[in-house]
Amino acid sequence: MTAVEQATMAADSWLKLIDEGKYGESWEGAAPIFRGAITQDAWAEQVRTVRTPLGAVESRKLKRAQYATSLPGAPDGQYVVIQYDTSFANKKSAIETVTPMKGKDGQWRVSGYYIR
């Protein structure tokens, strides 16, 4: 399995936690760089504030997944920048960007998440 495939599987599992409102679990499963940037409580509040008004996910399609070893504002490492075309109940057209990174233990964990 390629790095992109492994990272995409990790992103899909992590997004499922977000979709189910398991924000604390999503923080626990995120990369150390992510957990170091925001507290669990602050993350839960931030994601709740952004996601709740959008409503439930109606569809999510993989748009693009690109491997990178350097990203702006992040330490060098192994990353996959994944974009999804997502439709929510209250926002029909959004782009979710999820960026898993490969940890020292070989596991892919989400290091960034944005919705446009």
mmCIF file of N, CA and C in Angstrom:
data_model
loop_
_atom_site.group_PDB
_atom_site.id
_atom_site.type_symbol
_atom_site.label_atom_id
_atom_site.label_comp_id
_atom_site.label_asym_id
_atom_site.label_seq_id
_atom_site.Cartn_x
_atom_site.Cartn_y
_atom_site.Cartn_z
ATOM 1 N N MET A 1 0.848 -1.189 0.000
ATOM 2 C CA MET A 1 0.000 0.000 0.000
ATOM 3 C C MET A 1 0.893 1.252 0.000
ATOM 4 N N THR A 2 0.544 2.211 -0.837
ATOM 5 C CA THR A 2 1.364 3.417 -0.954
ATOM 6 C C THR A 2 1.145 4.349 0.243
ATOM 7 N N ALA A 3 2.059 5.304 0.383
ATOM 8 C CA ALA A 3 1.938 6.315 1.443
ATOM 9 C C ALA A 3 0.626 7.079 1.291
ATOM 10 N N VAL A 4 0.281 7.430 0.054
ATOM 11 C CA VAL A 4 -0.957 8.189 -0.186
ATOM 12 C C VAL A 4 -2.171 7.359 0.241
ATOM 13 N N GLU A 5 -2.173 6.082 -0.083
ATOM 14 C CA GLU A 5 -3.292 5.200 0.310
ATOM 15 C C GLU A 5 -3.385 5.072 1.831
ATOM 16 N N GLN A 6 -2.251 4.880 2.483
ATOM 17 C CA GLN A 6 -2.240 4.767 3.954
ATOM 18 C C GLN A 6 -2.738 6.062 4.600
ATOM 19 N N ALA A 7 -2.246 7.190 4.096
ATOM 20 C CA ALA A 7 -2.639 8.484 4.656
ATOM 21 C C ALA A 7 -4.124 8.747 4.428
ATOM 22 N N THR A 8 -4.631 8.372 3.263
ATOM 23 C CA THR A 8 -6.048 8.583 2.949
ATOM 24 C C THR A 8 -6.926 7.732 3.862
ATOM 25 N N MET A 9 -6.508 6.502 4.129
ATOM 26 C CA MET A 9 -7.257 5.658 5.075
ATOM 27 C C MET A 9 -7.289 6.299 6.460
ATOM 28 N N ALA A 10 -6.143 6.827 6.901
ATOM 29 C CA ALA A 10 -6.072 7.489 8.216
ATOM 30 C C ALA A 10 -6.988 8.707 8.245
ATOM 31 N N ALA A 11 -6.984 9.493 7.159
ATOM 32 C CA ALA A 11 -7.830 10.686 7.084
ATOM 33 C C ALA A 11 -9.307 10.315 7.121
ATOM 34 N N ASP A 12 -9.677 9.270 6.386
ATOM 35 C CA ASP A 12 -11.079 8.836 6.354
ATOM 36 C C ASP A 12 -11.557 8.400 7.742
ATOM 37 N N SER A 13 -10.725 7.654 8.448
ATOM 38 C CA SER A 13 -11.085 7.209 9.809
ATOM 39 C C SER A 13 -11.235 8.395 10.745
ATOM 40 N N TRP A 14 -10.324 9.344 10.607
ATOM 41 C CA TRP A 14 -10.345 10.538 11.466
ATOM 42 C C TRP A 14 -11.562 11.399 11.178
ATOM 43 N N LEU A 15 -11.891 11.569 9.895
ATOM 44 C CA LEU A 15 -13.075 12.354 9.530
ATOM 45 C C LEU A 15 -14.354 11.720 10.056
ATOM 46 N N LYS A 16 -14.375 10.391 10.117
ATOM 47 C CA LYS A 16 -15.545 9.690 10.657
ATOM 48 C C LYS A 16 -15.777 10.113 12.116
ATOM 49 N N LEU A 17 -14.696 10.264 12.882
ATOM 50 C CA LEU A 17 -14.823 10.741 14.266
ATOM 51 C C LEU A 17 -15.432 12.140 14.303
ATOM 52 N N ILE A 18 -14.960 13.015 13.420
ATOM 53 C CA ILE A 18 -15.490 14.380 13.353
ATOM 54 C C ILE A 18 -16.978 14.333 12.984
ATOM 55 N N ASP A 19 -17.308 13.540 11.959
ATOM 56 C CA ASP A 19 -18.708 13.438 11.506
ATOM 57 C C ASP A 19 -19.620 12.947 12.629
ATOM 58 N N GLU A 20 -19.087 12.102 13.504
ATOM 59 C CA GLU A 20 -19.880 11.547 14.611
ATOM 60 C C GLU A 20 -19.857 12.444 15.848
ATOM 61 N N GLY A 21 -19.186 13.596 15.749
ATOM 62 C CA GLY A 21 -19.126 14.512 16.884
ATOM 63 C C GLY A 21 -18.162 14.070 17.973
ATOM 64 N N LYS A 22 -17.277 13.134 17.661
ATOM 65 C CA LYS A 22 -16.292 12.632 18.636
ATOM 66 C C LYS A 22 -15.028 13.486 18.554
ATOM 67 N N TYR A 23 -15.175 14.758 18.922
ATOM 68 C CA TYR A 23 -14.087 15.720 18.746
ATOM 69 C C TYR A 23 -12.910 15.432 19.668
ATOM 70 N N GLY A 24 -13.185 15.026 20.895
ATOM 71 C CA GLY A 24 -12.111 14.666 21.824
ATOM 72 C C GLY A 24 -11.292 13.505 21.300
ATOM 73 N N GLU A 25 -11.988 12.487 20.768
ATOM 74 C CA GLU A 25 -11.286 11.337 20.193
ATOM 75 C C GLU A 25 -10.476 11.736 18.965
ATOM 76 N N SER A 26 -11.008 12.683 18.174
ATOM 77 C CA SER A 26 -10.264 13.112 16.984
ATOM 78 C C SER A 26 -8.964 13.799 17.406
ATOM 79 N N TRP A 27 -9.019 14.579 18.484
ATOM 80 C CA TRP A 27 -7.812 15.241 18.994
ATOM 81 C C TRP A 27 -6.813 14.193 19.487
ATOM 82 N N GLU A 28 -7.309 13.194 20.223
ATOM 83 C CA GLU A 28 -6.417 12.144 20.751
ATOM 84 C C GLU A 28 -5.742 11.368 19.631
ATOM 85 N N GLY A 29 -6.448 11.201 18.508
ATOM 86 C CA GLY A 29 -5.900 10.435 17.393
ATOM 87 C C GLY A 29 -5.083 11.257 16.423
ATOM 88 N N ALA A 30 -4.959 12.548 16.673
ATOM 89 C CA ALA A 30 -4.220 13.429 15.766
ATOM 90 C C ALA A 30 -2.713 13.342 16.025
ATOM 91 N N ALA A 31 -1.954 13.904 15.105
ATOM 92 C CA ALA A 31 -0.489 13.912 15.209
ATOM 93 C C ALA A 31 -0.034 14.757 16.392
ATOM 94 N N PRO A 32 1.130 14.426 16.972
ATOM 95 C CA PRO A 32 1.654 15.222 18.093
ATOM 96 C C PRO A 32 1.758 16.713 17.779
ATOM 97 N N ILE A 33 2.124 17.069 16.541
ATOM 98 C CA ILE A 33 2.244 18.482 16.168
ATOM 99 C C ILE A 33 0.872 19.173 16.274
ATOM 100 N N PHE A 34 -0.186 18.459 15.947
ATOM 101 C CA PHE A 34 -1.558 18.976 16.031
ATOM 102 C C PHE A 34 -1.930 19.169 17.500
ATOM 103 N N ARG A 35 -1.696 18.132 18.308
ATOM 104 C CA ARG A 35 -2.055 18.194 19.739
ATOM 105 C C ARG A 35 -1.237 19.250 20.471
ATOM 106 N N GLY A 36 -0.009 19.510 19.977
ATOM 107 C CA GLY A 36 0.830 20.529 20.593
ATOM 108 C C GLY A 36 0.384 21.940 20.266
ATOM 109 N N ALA A 37 -0.392 22.089 19.179
ATOM 110 C CA ALA A 37 -0.794 23.415 18.718
ATOM 111 C C ALA A 37 -2.100 23.891 19.350
ATOM 112 N N ILE A 38 -2.910 22.956 19.882
ATOM 113 C CA ILE A 38 -4.214 23.322 20.426
ATOM 114 C C ILE A 38 -4.605 22.316 21.510
ATOM 115 N N THR A 39 -5.223 22.804 22.572
ATOM 116 C CA THR A 39 -5.659 21.889 23.629
ATOM 117 C C THR A 39 -6.878 21.102 23.149
ATOM 118 N N GLN A 40 -7.129 19.992 23.811
ATOM 119 C CA GLN A 40 -8.274 19.159 23.450
ATOM 120 C C GLN A 40 -9.583 19.935 23.574
ATOM 121 N N ASP A 41 -9.746 20.676 24.661
ATOM 122 C CA ASP A 41 -10.976 21.449 24.865
ATOM 123 C C ASP A 41 -11.132 22.546 23.816
ATOM 124 N N ALA A 42 -10.044 23.232 23.506
ATOM 125 C CA ALA A 42 -10.095 24.298 22.506
ATOM 126 C C ALA A 42 -10.421 23.725 21.119
ATOM 127 N N TRP A 43 -9.834 22.573 20.796
ATOM 128 C CA TRP A 43 -10.126 21.911 19.522
ATOM 129 C C TRP A 43 -11.605 21.536 19.440
ATOM 130 N N ALA A 44 -12.112 20.906 20.477
ATOM 131 C CA ALA A 44 -13.513 20.477 20.478
ATOM 132 C C ALA A 44 -14.434 21.680 20.269
ATOM 133 N N GLU A 45 -14.139 22.780 20.947
ATOM 134 C CA GLU A 45 -14.953 23.981 20.821
ATOM 135 C C GLU A 45 -14.852 24.563 19.402
ATOM 136 N N GLN A 46 -13.633 24.615 18.881
ATOM 137 C CA GLN A 46 -13.406 25.189 17.555
ATOM 138 C C GLN A 46 -14.116 24.374 16.469
ATOM 139 N N VAL A 47 -13.966 23.064 16.508
ATOM 140 C CA VAL A 47 -14.557 22.233 15.451
ATOM 141 C C VAL A 47 -16.087 22.209 15.584
ATOM 142 N N ARG A 48 -16.574 22.232 16.804
ATOM 143 C CA ARG A 48 -18.032 22.278 17.035
ATOM 144 C C ARG A 48 -18.606 23.571 16.439
ATOM 145 N N THR A 49 -17.921 24.691 16.675
ATOM 146 C CA THR A 49 -18.361 25.991 16.173
ATOM 147 C C THR A 49 -18.417 26.022 14.643
ATOM 148 N N VAL A 50 -17.451 25.352 14.002
ATOM 149 C CA VAL A 50 -17.386 25.359 12.536
ATOM 150 C C VAL A 50 -18.341 24.334 11.925
ATOM 151 N N ARG A 51 -18.372 23.130 12.479
ATOM 152 C CA ARG A 51 -19.117 22.041 11.845
ATOM 153 C C ARG A 51 -20.611 22.061 12.134
ATOM 154 N N THR A 52 -21.027 22.419 13.340
ATOM 155 C CA THR A 52 -22.449 22.343 13.697
ATOM 156 C C THR A 52 -23.346 23.114 12.720
ATOM 157 N N PRO A 53 -23.016 24.381 12.376
ATOM 158 C CA PRO A 53 -23.897 25.107 11.454
ATOM 159 C C PRO A 53 -23.983 24.478 10.058
ATOM 160 N N LEU A 54 -22.976 23.698 9.663
ATOM 161 C CA LEU A 54 -22.966 23.089 8.331
ATOM 162 C C LEU A 54 -23.962 21.946 8.217
ATOM 163 N N GLY A 55 -24.288 21.318 9.348
ATOM 164 C CA GLY A 55 -25.191 20.174 9.326
ATOM 165 C C GLY A 55 -24.441 18.898 8.978
ATOM 166 N N ALA A 56 -25.220 17.847 8.762
ATOM 167 C CA ALA A 56 -24.646 16.522 8.505
ATOM 168 C C ALA A 56 -23.964 16.471 7.139
ATOM 169 N N VAL A 57 -22.971 15.590 7.033
ATOM 170 C CA VAL A 57 -22.314 15.343 5.749
ATOM 171 C C VAL A 57 -23.284 14.550 4.869
ATOM 172 N N GLU A 58 -23.525 15.069 3.681
ATOM 173 C CA GLU A 58 -24.375 14.349 2.733
ATOM 174 C C GLU A 58 -23.536 13.536 1.746
ATOM 175 N N SER A 59 -22.375 14.071 1.379
ATOM 176 C CA SER A 59 -21.461 13.317 0.517
ATOM 177 C C SER A 59 -20.050 13.864 0.689
ATOM 178 N N ARG A 60 -19.084 12.988 0.436
ATOM 179 C CA ARG A 60 -17.667 13.383 0.502
ATOM 180 C C ARG A 60 -16.939 12.553 -0.541
ATOM 181 N N LYS A 61 -16.321 13.242 -1.496
ATOM 182 C CA LYS A 61 -15.590 12.563 -2.557
ATOM 183 C C LYS A 61 -14.145 13.028 -2.549
ATOM 184 N N LEU A 62 -13.249 12.082 -2.673
ATOM 185 C CA LEU A 62 -11.831 12.414 -2.765
ATOM 186 C C LEU A 62 -11.600 13.223 -4.039
ATOM 187 N N LYS A 63 -11.012 14.393 -3.872
ATOM 188 C CA LYS A 63 -10.728 15.268 -5.009
ATOM 189 C C LYS A 63 -9.266 15.111 -5.429
ATOM 190 N N ARG A 64 -8.361 15.164 -4.432
ATOM 191 C CA ARG A 64 -6.932 15.106 -4.725
ATOM 192 C C ARG A 64 -6.183 14.677 -3.468
ATOM 193 N N ALA A 65 -5.109 13.923 -3.674
ATOM 194 C CA ALA A 65 -4.215 13.552 -2.574
ATOM 195 C C ALA A 65 -2.793 13.662 -3.101
ATOM 196 N N GLN A 66 -1.987 14.485 -2.428
ATOM 197 C CA GLN A 66 -0.636 14.756 -2.924
ATOM 198 C C GLN A 66 0.391 14.588 -1.804
ATOM 199 N N TYR A 67 1.403 13.792 -2.087
ATOM 200 C CA TYR A 67 2.495 13.548 -1.143
ATOM 201 C C TYR A 67 3.427 14.753 -1.114
ATOM 202 N N ALA A 68 3.912 15.112 0.075
ATOM 203 C CA ALA A 68 4.855 16.228 0.213
ATOM 204 C C ALA A 68 5.808 15.950 1.370
ATOM 205 N N THR A 69 7.011 16.496 1.271
ATOM 206 C CA THR A 69 7.976 16.366 2.368
ATOM 207 C C THR A 69 8.202 17.688 3.075
ATOM 208 N N SER A 70 7.662 18.767 2.515
ATOM 209 C CA SER A 70 7.744 20.038 3.225
ATOM 210 C C SER A 70 6.477 20.837 2.944
ATOM 211 N N LEU A 71 5.972 21.469 3.998
ATOM 212 C CA LEU A 71 4.769 22.286 3.919
ATOM 213 C C LEU A 71 5.042 23.601 4.627
ATOM 214 N N PRO A 72 4.421 24.699 4.188
ATOM 215 C CA PRO A 72 4.631 25.985 4.851
ATOM 216 C C PRO A 72 4.258 25.926 6.330
ATOM 217 N N GLY A 73 5.131 26.398 7.181
ATOM 218 C CA GLY A 73 4.844 26.477 8.611
ATOM 219 C C GLY A 73 4.883 25.156 9.360
ATOM 220 N N ALA A 74 5.392 24.112 8.716
ATOM 221 C CA ALA A 74 5.468 22.797 9.370
ATOM 222 C C ALA A 74 6.884 22.246 9.226
ATOM 223 N N PRO A 75 7.311 21.425 10.194
ATOM 224 C CA PRO A 75 8.641 20.821 10.068
ATOM 225 C C PRO A 75 8.686 19.859 8.879
ATOM 226 N N ASP A 76 9.859 19.670 8.297
ATOM 227 C CA ASP A 76 9.985 18.691 7.220
ATOM 228 C C ASP A 76 9.567 17.323 7.728
ATOM 229 N N GLY A 77 8.967 16.550 6.871
ATOM 230 C CA GLY A 77 8.501 15.212 7.230
ATOM 231 C C GLY A 77 7.773 14.610 6.049
ATOM 232 N N GLN A 78 6.985 13.579 6.309
ATOM 233 C CA GLN A 78 6.187 12.951 5.263
ATOM 234 C C GLN A 78 4.726 13.333 5.477
ATOM 235 N N TYR A 79 4.151 13.989 4.492
ATOM 236 C CA TYR A 79 2.774 14.471 4.568
ATOM 237 C C TYR A 79 2.011 14.041 3.317
ATOM 238 N N VAL A 80 0.700 13.955 3.448
ATOM 239 C CA VAL A 80 -0.157 13.843 2.279
ATOM 240 C C VAL A 80 -1.261 14.879 2.455
ATOM 241 N N VAL A 81 -1.357 15.799 1.499
ATOM 242 C CA VAL A 81 -2.398 16.823 1.531
ATOM 243 C C VAL A 81 -3.579 16.269 0.744
ATOM 244 N N ILE A 82 -4.688 16.072 1.436
ATOM 245 C CA ILE A 82 -5.864 15.432 0.845
ATOM 246 C C ILE A 82 -7.011 16.434 0.803
ATOM 247 N N GLN A 83 -7.618 16.560 -0.367
ATOM 248 C CA GLN A 83 -8.787 17.430 -0.497
ATOM 249 C C GLN A 83 -10.003 16.594 -0.870
ATOM 250 N N TYR A 84 -11.110 16.914 -0.213
ATOM 251 C CA TYR A 84 -12.383 16.259 -0.485
ATOM 252 C C TYR A 84 -13.395 17.313 -0.933
ATOM 253 N N ASP A 85 -14.194 16.965 -1.948
ATOM 254 C CA ASP A 85 -15.386 17.744 -2.272
ATOM 255 C C ASP A 85 -16.477 17.226 -1.353
ATOM 256 N N THR A 86 -16.941 18.076 -0.466
ATOM 257 C CA THR A 86 -17.897 17.651 0.555
ATOM 258 C C THR A 86 -19.167 18.478 0.459
ATOM 259 N N SER A 87 -20.288 17.796 0.607
ATOM 260 C CA SER A 87 -21.583 18.460 0.640
ATOM 261 C C SER A 87 -22.196 18.229 2.018
ATOM 262 N N PHE A 88 -22.519 19.326 2.704
ATOM 263 C CA PHE A 88 -23.179 19.280 4.008
ATOM 264 C C PHE A 88 -24.644 19.650 3.832
ATOM 265 N N ALA A 89 -25.457 19.334 4.809
ATOM 266 C CA ALA A 89 -26.887 19.650 4.745
ATOM 267 C C ALA A 89 -27.113 21.142 4.505
ATOM 268 N N ASN A 90 -26.316 21.993 5.154
ATOM 269 C CA ASN A 90 -26.520 23.443 5.067
ATOM 270 C C ASN A 90 -25.470 24.179 4.243
ATOM 271 N N LYS A 91 -24.555 23.434 3.626
ATOM 272 C CA LYS A 91 -23.556 24.025 2.726
ATOM 273 C C LYS A 91 -23.266 22.974 1.666
ATOM 274 N N LYS A 92 -23.823 23.199 0.501
ATOM 275 C CA LYS A 92 -23.803 22.150 -0.526
ATOM 276 C C LYS A 92 -22.423 21.911 -1.121
ATOM 277 N N SER A 93 -21.598 22.950 -1.168
ATOM 278 C CA SER A 93 -20.301 22.793 -1.809
ATOM 279 C C SER A 93 -19.189 23.326 -0.912
ATOM 280 N N ALA A 94 -18.411 22.410 -0.370
ATOM 281 C CA ALA A 94 -17.283 22.787 0.482
ATOM 282 C C ALA A 94 -16.083 21.938 0.085
ATOM 283 N N ILE A 95 -14.899 22.437 0.424
ATOM 284 C CA ILE A 95 -13.680 21.648 0.241
ATOM 285 C C ILE A 95 -13.063 21.447 1.613
ATOM 286 N N GLU A 96 -12.944 20.177 1.991
ATOM 287 C CA GLU A 96 -12.257 19.835 3.243
ATOM 288 C C GLU A 96 -10.827 19.454 2.880
ATOM 289 N N THR A 97 -9.873 20.023 3.602
ATOM 290 C CA THR A 97 -8.465 19.671 3.412
ATOM 291 C C THR A 97 -7.973 19.017 4.696
ATOM 292 N N VAL A 98 -7.488 17.796 4.564
ATOM 293 C CA VAL A 98 -6.979 17.022 5.699
ATOM 294 C C VAL A 98 -5.529 16.679 5.375
ATOM 295 N N THR A 99 -4.633 16.917 6.342
ATOM 296 C CA THR A 99 -3.215 16.668 6.096
ATOM 297 C C THR A 99 -2.651 15.688 7.122
ATOM 298 N N PRO A 100 -2.657 14.395 6.783
ATOM 299 C CA PRO A 100 -1.979 13.429 7.651
ATOM 300 C C PRO A 100 -0.458 13.541 7.507
ATOM 301 N N MET A 101 0.239 13.217 8.587
ATOM 302 C CA MET A 101 1.695 13.125 8.532
ATOM 303 C C MET A 101 2.119 11.791 9.128
ATOM 304 N N LYS A 102 3.245 11.278 8.651
ATOM 305 C CA LYS A 102 3.746 9.996 9.129
ATOM 306 C C LYS A 102 4.581 10.222 10.376
ATOM 307 N N GLY A 103 4.217 9.531 11.454
ATOM 308 C CA GLY A 103 4.932 9.666 12.717
ATOM 309 C C GLY A 103 6.171 8.787 12.774
ATOM 310 N N LYS A 104 6.953 9.006 13.818
ATOM 311 C CA LYS A 104 8.170 8.203 14.028
ATOM 312 C C LYS A 104 7.848 6.715 14.148
ATOM 313 N N ASP A 105 6.611 6.402 14.587
ATOM 314 C CA ASP A 105 6.187 5.007 14.746
ATOM 315 C C ASP A 105 5.656 4.404 13.439
ATOM 316 N N GLY A 106 5.686 5.187 12.355
ATOM 317 C CA GLY A 106 5.224 4.687 11.068
ATOM 318 C C GLY A 106 3.736 4.861 10.823
ATOM 319 N N GLN A 107 3.012 5.383 11.814
ATOM 320 C CA GLN A 107 1.568 5.580 11.674
ATOM 321 C C GLN A 107 1.266 6.953 11.077
ATOM 322 N N TRP A 108 0.235 6.997 10.254
ATOM 323 C CA TRP A 108 -0.236 8.267 9.686
ATOM 324 C C TRP A 108 -1.292 8.844 10.611
ATOM 325 N N ARG A 109 -1.110 10.119 10.997
ATOM 326 C CA ARG A 109 -2.064 10.819 11.864
ATOM 327 C C ARG A 109 -2.294 12.228 11.318
ATOM 328 N N VAL A 110 -3.500 12.721 11.491
ATOM 329 C CA VAL A 110 -3.856 14.030 10.946
ATOM 330 C C VAL A 110 -3.104 15.150 11.673
ATOM 331 N N SER A 111 -2.496 16.039 10.878
ATOM 332 C CA SER A 111 -1.762 17.176 11.444
ATOM 333 C C SER A 111 -2.454 18.510 11.131
ATOM 334 N N GLY A 112 -3.461 18.474 10.242
ATOM 335 C CA GLY A 112 -4.181 19.701 9.907
ATOM 336 C C GLY A 112 -5.535 19.404 9.299
ATOM 337 N N TYR A 113 -6.491 20.322 9.518
ATOM 338 C CA TYR A 113 -7.852 20.166 8.997
ATOM 339 C C TYR A 113 -8.454 21.535 8.742
ATOM 340 N N TYR A 114 -8.943 21.747 7.535
ATOM 341 C CA TYR A 114 -9.558 23.027 7.169
ATOM 342 C C TYR A 114 -10.779 22.783 6.306
ATOM 343 N N ILE A 115 -11.751 23.669 6.410
ATOM 344 C CA ILE A 115 -12.936 23.636 5.535
ATOM 345 C C ILE A 115 -13.029 24.979 4.832
ATOM 346 N N ARG A 116 -13.209 24.935 3.516
ATOM 347 C CA ARG A 116 -13.438 26.153 2.735
ATOM 348 C C ARG A 116 -14.806 26.079 2.102
#
